[in-house]
Coordinates of N, CA and C in Angstrom, one line a residue:
M1 N -231.7 57.6 -91.6 CA -231.6 58.2 -90.3 C -230.3 58.9 -90.1
L2 N -229.2 58.1 -90.0 CA -227.9 58.7 -89.8 C -227.2 58.7 -91.2
R3 N -226.7 59.9 -91.5 CA -225.9 60.0 -92.7 C -224.5 59.4 -92.5
S4 N -223.8 59.0 -93.5 CA -222.5 58.4 -93.3 C -221.6 59.5 -92.8
M5 N -220.6 59.1 -92.1 CA -219.6 60.0 -91.5 C -218.9 60.8 -92.6
A6 N -218.7 60.2 -93.7 CA -218.0 60.9 -94.8 C -218.8 62.1 -95.3
E7 N -220.1 62.0 -95.3 CA -221.0 63.0 -95.8 C -221.1 64.2 -94.9
T8 N -220.8 64.0 -93.6 CA -221.0 65.0 -92.6 C -219.7 65.5 -92.0
H9 N -219.7 66.8 -91.8 CA -218.5 67.3 -91.2 C -218.5 66.9 -89.7
Q10 N -217.4 66.3 -89.2 CA -217.4 65.8 -87.8 C -216.9 66.9 -86.9
K11 N -217.5 67.0 -85.8 CA -217.1 67.9 -84.7 C -216.7 67.1 -83.5
S12 N -215.9 67.6 -82.6 CA -215.5 66.9 -81.5 C -216.5 67.0 -80.3
P13 N -216.5 66.1 -79.3 CA -217.4 66.2 -78.2 C -217.3 67.4 -77.4
S14 N -216.2 68.1 -77.5 CA -216.0 69.3 -76.6 C -216.3 70.6 -77.4
D15 N -216.7 70.5 -78.7 CA -217.0 71.8 -79.4 C -218.2 72.5 -78.7
P16 N -218.2 73.8 -78.7 CA -219.3 74.5 -78.1 C -220.6 74.3 -78.9
P17 N -221.7 74.3 -78.2 CA -223.0 74.0 -78.9 C -223.5 75.2 -79.8
E18 N -224.2 75.0 -80.8 CA -224.9 76.0 -81.6 C -226.2 76.2 -81.0
H19 N -226.9 77.3 -81.2 CA -228.1 77.6 -80.5 C -229.3 77.8 -81.5
S20 N -229.3 77.1 -82.7 CA -230.3 77.3 -83.7 C -231.3 76.2 -83.8
D21 N -231.1 75.1 -83.1 CA -232.0 74.0 -83.2 C -233.3 74.2 -82.5
R22 N -234.4 73.7 -83.0 CA -235.7 73.9 -82.4 C -235.9 73.2 -81.1
H23 N -235.0 72.2 -80.8 CA -235.1 71.4 -79.6 C -234.3 72.1 -78.5
E24 N -233.6 73.1 -78.8 CA -232.7 73.8 -77.8 C -233.4 75.0 -77.2
R25 N -234.5 74.8 -76.6 CA -235.2 75.9 -75.9 C -234.4 76.4 -74.8
D26 N -234.6 77.6 -74.4 CA -234.0 78.2 -73.3 C -234.3 77.5 -72.0
A27 N -233.3 77.0 -71.3 CA -233.5 76.2 -70.1 C -234.2 77.0 -69.0
S28 N -233.9 78.3 -68.9 CA -234.5 79.1 -67.9 C -236.0 79.2 -68.2
A29 N -236.4 79.3 -69.4 CA -237.8 79.3 -69.7 C -238.5 78.0 -69.3
D30 N -237.8 76.9 -69.5 CA -238.4 75.6 -69.1 C -238.6 75.6 -67.6
M31 N -237.6 76.1 -66.9 CA -237.7 76.0 -65.4 C -238.7 77.0 -64.8
E32 N -238.9 78.1 -65.5 CA -239.8 79.1 -65.0 C -241.3 78.8 -65.2
R33 N -241.5 77.9 -66.2 CA -242.9 77.5 -66.5 C -243.5 76.9 -65.3
D34 N -244.8 77.2 -65.0 CA -245.5 76.6 -63.9 C -245.8 75.1 -64.3
T35 N -245.2 74.2 -63.6 CA -245.4 72.8 -63.9 C -246.3 72.1 -62.8
I36 N -246.5 72.8 -61.8 CA -247.3 72.2 -60.7 C -248.7 72.9 -60.7
A37 N -249.7 72.2 -61.0 CA -251.1 72.7 -61.0 C -252.0 71.7 -60.3
L38 N -253.1 72.2 -59.8 CA -254.0 71.3 -59.1 C -255.0 70.7 -60.1
P39 N -255.4 69.4 -59.9 CA -256.4 68.8 -60.8 C -257.7 69.7 -60.7
S40 N -258.5 69.7 -61.7 CA -259.7 70.5 -61.7 C -260.7 70.2 -60.6
H41 N -260.8 69.0 -60.1 CA -261.7 68.6 -59.1 C -261.3 69.1 -57.7
V42 N -260.1 69.6 -57.5 CA -259.7 70.2 -56.2 C -259.3 71.6 -56.3
A43 N -259.1 72.2 -57.5 CA -258.7 73.5 -57.7 C -259.7 74.5 -57.1
G44 N -259.3 75.4 -56.3 CA -260.1 76.4 -55.7 C -260.9 76.0 -54.5
S45 N -260.7 74.7 -54.1 CA -261.4 74.2 -52.9 C -260.7 74.6 -51.6
G46 N -259.5 75.0 -51.7 CA -258.7 75.4 -50.5 C -258.0 74.2 -49.9
A47 N -258.4 73.0 -50.2 CA -257.8 71.9 -49.6 C -256.3 71.7 -49.9
L48 N -255.9 72.0 -51.1 CA -254.5 71.8 -51.5 C -253.9 73.1 -52.0
D49 N -254.7 74.2 -52.1 CA -254.2 75.4 -52.7 C -252.9 75.9 -51.9
R50 N -252.9 75.8 -50.6 CA -251.8 76.3 -49.8 C -250.5 75.5 -50.1
L51 N -250.6 74.3 -50.5 CA -249.5 73.5 -50.7 C -248.8 73.7 -52.1
V52 N -249.6 74.3 -53.0 CA -249.0 74.5 -54.4 C -247.8 75.3 -54.3
E53 N -247.8 76.5 -53.6 CA -246.6 77.3 -53.6 C -245.5 76.6 -52.9
T54 N -245.7 75.9 -51.8 CA -244.7 75.1 -51.2 C -244.0 74.1 -52.1
A55 N -244.9 73.4 -52.9 CA -244.3 72.4 -53.9 C -243.5 73.1 -54.9
R56 N -244.0 74.3 -55.4 CA -243.2 75.1 -56.4 C -241.9 75.5 -55.9
D57 N -241.8 75.9 -54.6 CA -240.6 76.3 -54.0 C -239.6 75.1 -54.0
Y58 N -240.1 74.0 -53.6 CA -239.2 72.8 -53.6 C -238.7 72.4 -55.0
A59 N -239.6 72.5 -55.9 CA -239.2 72.2 -57.3 C -238.2 73.2 -57.8
R60 N -238.3 74.5 -57.4 CA -237.2 75.4 -57.8 C -235.9 75.1 -57.2
Q61 N -235.9 74.5 -56.0 CA -234.6 74.2 -55.3 C -234.1 72.9 -55.7
A62 N -234.6 72.2 -56.6 CA -234.2 70.8 -57.0 C -232.8 70.8 -57.5
A63 N -232.4 71.9 -58.2 CA -231.0 71.9 -58.7 C -230.5 73.4 -58.7
S64 N -229.2 73.5 -58.6 CA -228.7 74.9 -58.6 C -228.7 75.5 -60.0
A65 N -228.5 76.8 -60.0 CA -228.5 77.5 -61.3 C -227.4 77.0 -62.2
N66 N -226.2 76.8 -61.6 CA -225.1 76.3 -62.4 C -225.3 74.9 -62.9
T67 N -226.0 74.0 -62.1 CA -226.3 72.7 -62.6 C -227.3 72.8 -63.8
L68 N -228.3 73.6 -63.7 CA -229.2 73.8 -64.8 C -228.6 74.3 -66.0
K69 N -227.6 75.2 -65.8 CA -226.9 75.8 -67.0 C -226.1 74.7 -67.7
A70 N -225.4 73.9 -66.9 CA -224.6 72.8 -67.4 C -225.5 71.8 -68.1
Y71 N -226.6 71.4 -67.6 CA -227.5 70.5 -68.2 C -228.0 71.1 -69.5
A72 N -228.3 72.3 -69.6 CA -228.8 73.0 -70.8 C -227.7 72.9 -71.9
Q73 N -226.4 73.1 -71.5 CA -225.3 73.0 -72.4 C -225.1 71.6 -72.9
D74 N -225.3 70.6 -72.0 CA -225.3 69.2 -72.4 C -226.3 68.9 -73.5
W75 N -227.5 69.4 -73.2 CA -228.6 69.1 -74.2 C -228.3 69.8 -75.5
S76 N -227.8 71.0 -75.5 CA -227.5 71.7 -76.7 C -226.4 71.0 -77.5
H77 N -225.4 70.5 -76.8 CA -224.3 69.7 -77.4 C -224.9 68.5 -78.1
F78 N -225.7 67.8 -77.4 CA -226.3 66.5 -78.0 C -227.2 66.9 -79.2
A79 N -228.0 67.9 -79.1 CA -228.9 68.3 -80.2 C -228.0 68.7 -81.4
R80 N -226.9 69.4 -81.2 CA -226.0 69.7 -82.3 C -225.4 68.5 -82.9
W81 N -224.9 67.6 -82.0 CA -224.3 66.3 -82.5 C -225.3 65.6 -83.3
C82 N -226.5 65.5 -82.9 CA -227.6 64.8 -83.7 C -227.8 65.5 -85.1
R83 N -227.9 66.8 -85.1 CA -228.2 67.5 -86.3 C -227.0 67.3 -87.3
M84 N -225.8 67.3 -86.8 CA -224.7 67.1 -87.7 C -224.6 65.7 -88.3
R85 N -225.3 64.8 -87.7 CA -225.3 63.4 -88.3 C -226.7 63.1 -88.9
G86 N -227.5 64.1 -89.1 CA -228.8 63.9 -89.8 C -229.8 63.2 -88.9
A87 N -229.7 63.3 -87.6 CA -230.6 62.6 -86.7 C -231.4 63.7 -85.9
D88 N -232.5 63.2 -85.3 CA -233.3 64.1 -84.5 C -233.2 63.6 -83.0
P89 N -232.9 64.5 -82.1 CA -232.8 64.1 -80.7 C -234.2 63.6 -80.1
L90 N -235.3 64.0 -80.7 CA -236.6 63.6 -80.2 C -237.3 62.7 -81.2
P91 N -237.9 61.7 -80.8 CA -238.1 61.2 -79.5 C -236.8 60.5 -79.0
C92 N -236.8 60.2 -77.7 CA -235.6 59.6 -77.0 C -235.3 58.3 -77.7
S93 N -234.0 58.1 -78.1 CA -233.6 56.9 -78.7 C -232.4 56.4 -78.0
P94 N -232.5 55.3 -77.2 CA -231.3 54.7 -76.5 C -230.2 54.3 -77.4
Q95 N -230.6 53.9 -78.6 CA -229.5 53.5 -79.6 C -228.7 54.7 -80.0
L96 N -229.4 55.8 -80.3 CA -228.7 57.0 -80.6 C -227.8 57.6 -79.5
I97 N -228.3 57.5 -78.3 CA -227.6 57.9 -77.1 C -226.4 57.0 -76.9
G98 N -226.5 55.8 -77.2 CA -225.4 54.8 -77.1 C -224.3 55.2 -78.1
L99 N -224.7 55.6 -79.3 CA -223.7 56.1 -80.3 C -223.0 57.4 -79.8
Y100 N -223.8 58.3 -79.3 CA -223.3 59.6 -78.8 C -222.3 59.4 -77.7
I101 N -222.5 58.5 -76.7 CA -221.6 58.4 -75.6 C -220.3 57.6 -76.1
A102 N -220.5 56.7 -77.1 CA -219.3 56.1 -77.7 C -218.5 57.1 -78.4
D103 N -219.1 58.1 -79.1 CA -218.3 59.2 -79.7 C -217.6 60.0 -78.7
L104 N -218.3 60.3 -77.6 CA -217.7 61.1 -76.6 C -216.4 60.4 -76.0
A105 N -216.5 59.1 -75.9 CA -215.4 58.4 -75.3 C -214.2 58.1 -76.3
A106 N -214.5 58.1 -77.6 CA -213.5 57.8 -78.6 C -212.5 58.9 -78.8
P107 N -211.2 58.6 -78.9 CA -210.2 59.6 -79.2 C -210.6 60.2 -80.5
Q108 N -210.4 61.5 -80.7 CA -210.8 62.2 -81.9 C -209.7 62.3 -82.9
G109 N -208.7 61.6 -82.8 CA -207.6 61.6 -83.9 C -206.3 61.9 -83.3
Q110 N -205.3 61.9 -84.2 CA -203.9 62.1 -83.7 C -203.5 63.6 -83.9
A111 N -204.3 64.4 -84.5 CA -203.9 65.8 -84.7 C -203.8 66.5 -83.4
S112 N -202.8 67.4 -83.3 CA -202.6 68.1 -82.1 C -203.8 69.0 -81.6
R113 N -204.6 69.4 -82.5 CA -205.8 70.2 -82.2 C -207.0 69.4 -81.8
S114 N -206.9 68.1 -82.0 CA -208.0 67.2 -81.6 C -208.2 67.1 -80.1
P115 N -209.4 67.3 -79.6 CA -209.6 67.2 -78.2 C -209.5 65.7 -77.7
P116 N -209.1 65.5 -76.5 CA -209.0 64.1 -76.0 C -210.4 63.6 -75.8
A117 N -210.5 62.3 -75.6 CA -211.8 61.6 -75.2 C -212.2 62.1 -73.9
L118 N -213.5 62.2 -73.6 CA -214.0 62.6 -72.3 C -213.9 61.5 -71.3
S119 N -213.7 61.9 -70.1 CA -213.6 60.9 -69.0 C -215.0 60.3 -68.7
V120 N -215.0 59.2 -68.0 CA -216.2 58.5 -67.7 C -217.1 59.4 -66.8
S121 N -216.6 60.2 -65.9 CA -217.4 61.1 -65.1 C -218.0 62.2 -65.9
S122 N -217.3 62.7 -66.9 CA -217.8 63.7 -67.8 C -218.9 63.1 -68.7
I123 N -218.8 61.9 -69.1 CA -219.8 61.3 -69.9 C -221.1 61.0 -69.1
E124 N -220.9 60.6 -67.8 CA -222.0 60.4 -66.9 C -222.7 61.7 -66.7
R125 N -222.0 62.8 -66.5 CA -222.6 64.1 -66.3 C -223.4 64.5 -67.5
R126 N -222.9 64.2 -68.7 CA -223.6 64.5 -70.0 C -224.9 63.7 -70.0
L127 N -224.8 62.5 -69.6 CA -226.0 61.6 -69.5 C -227.1 62.2 -68.6
S128 N -226.6 62.8 -67.4 CA -227.5 63.4 -66.5 C -228.2 64.6 -67.2
G129 N -227.4 65.4 -67.9 CA -227.9 66.5 -68.6 C -228.9 66.1 -69.7
L130 N -228.7 65.0 -70.4 CA -229.7 64.5 -71.3 C -230.9 64.0 -70.7
A131 N -230.8 63.4 -69.5 CA -232.0 62.9 -68.8 C -232.8 64.1 -68.4
W132 N -232.2 65.2 -67.9 CA -232.9 66.4 -67.6 C -233.5 67.0 -68.8
G133 N -232.8 67.1 -69.9 CA -233.3 67.7 -71.2 C -234.6 66.9 -71.6
Y134 N -234.5 65.6 -71.6 CA -235.7 64.8 -72.0 C -236.8 65.0 -71.0
A135 N -236.6 65.1 -69.8 CA -237.6 65.3 -68.8 C -238.3 66.7 -69.0
Q136 N -237.5 67.7 -69.4 CA -238.1 69.0 -69.7 C -239.0 69.0 -70.9
R137 N -238.8 68.0 -71.8 CA -239.6 67.8 -73.0 C -240.7 66.7 -72.9
G138 N -240.9 66.3 -71.6 CA -241.9 65.3 -71.4 C -241.5 63.9 -71.8
E139 N -240.3 63.6 -71.9 CA -239.8 62.2 -72.2 C -238.9 61.7 -71.1
M140 N -238.7 60.4 -71.2 CA -237.8 59.8 -70.2 C -236.6 59.1 -70.8
L141 N -235.5 59.3 -70.2 CA -234.2 58.6 -70.7 C -233.9 57.5 -69.6
D142 N -234.0 56.3 -70.1 CA -233.7 55.1 -69.3 C -232.2 54.8 -69.4
R143 N -231.4 55.2 -68.4 CA -229.9 55.0 -68.5 C -229.6 53.5 -68.3
K144 N -230.6 52.7 -67.9 CA -230.3 51.3 -67.7 C -230.6 50.5 -69.0
D145 N -231.2 51.2 -70.0 CA -231.4 50.5 -71.3 C -230.1 49.9 -71.8
R146 N -230.2 48.7 -72.3 CA -228.9 48.0 -72.7 C -228.1 48.7 -73.7
H147 N -228.7 49.5 -74.6 CA -227.9 50.3 -75.6 C -227.1 51.4 -75.0
I148 N -227.5 51.8 -73.8 CA -226.7 52.8 -73.1 C -225.8 52.2 -72.0
A149 N -226.4 51.3 -71.2 CA -225.6 50.7 -70.1 C -224.5 49.8 -70.6
T150 N -224.6 49.1 -71.7 CA -223.5 48.2 -72.1 C -222.4 49.1 -72.7
V151 N -222.8 50.1 -73.5 CA -221.7 51.0 -74.0 C -221.0 51.7 -72.9
L152 N -221.7 52.2 -71.9 CA -221.0 52.8 -70.8 C -220.2 51.8 -70.0
A153 N -220.6 50.6 -69.8 CA -219.8 49.6 -69.1 C -218.5 49.3 -69.9
G154 N -218.6 49.3 -71.2 CA -217.4 49.1 -72.0 C -216.4 50.3 -71.9
I155 N -217.0 51.5 -71.8 CA -216.2 52.7 -71.7 C -215.4 52.7 -70.4
R156 N -216.1 52.2 -69.3 CA -215.5 52.2 -68.0 C -214.3 51.2 -67.9
R157 N -214.3 50.2 -68.7 CA -213.2 49.2 -68.7 C -212.0 49.8 -69.3

């Protein structure tokens, strides 16, 4: 599953994401897709048709464009991090996400060009981005899973 760190070139948590992974679909395409549809037994009956557009409007307003852009960048960073370690971001693996956030929190070395560890609030934002990314792919990220929650609790200390 995970290749040894010696076999893989390490990148820091703040490196920009690459955009070649099959899991890094364009976030705007995900949001533009019609995700609200009527069940077949009520479609065309008029009973709920008028509410569909209202529900779509609310769904579009759920997050700002900047938030969606940040979440898409978070997902791209995670997918790249996984790829560099020989792992796949799908399906959702709380153990893998626990390793990812531990890596984000760990100092990257003593070299002057090494980026510092991310703050707790930055890591939590990345987790929000991952939750969004998994939701866009029909999966759920449980931030209360012990593999994530205990690592995050240790980072907070």
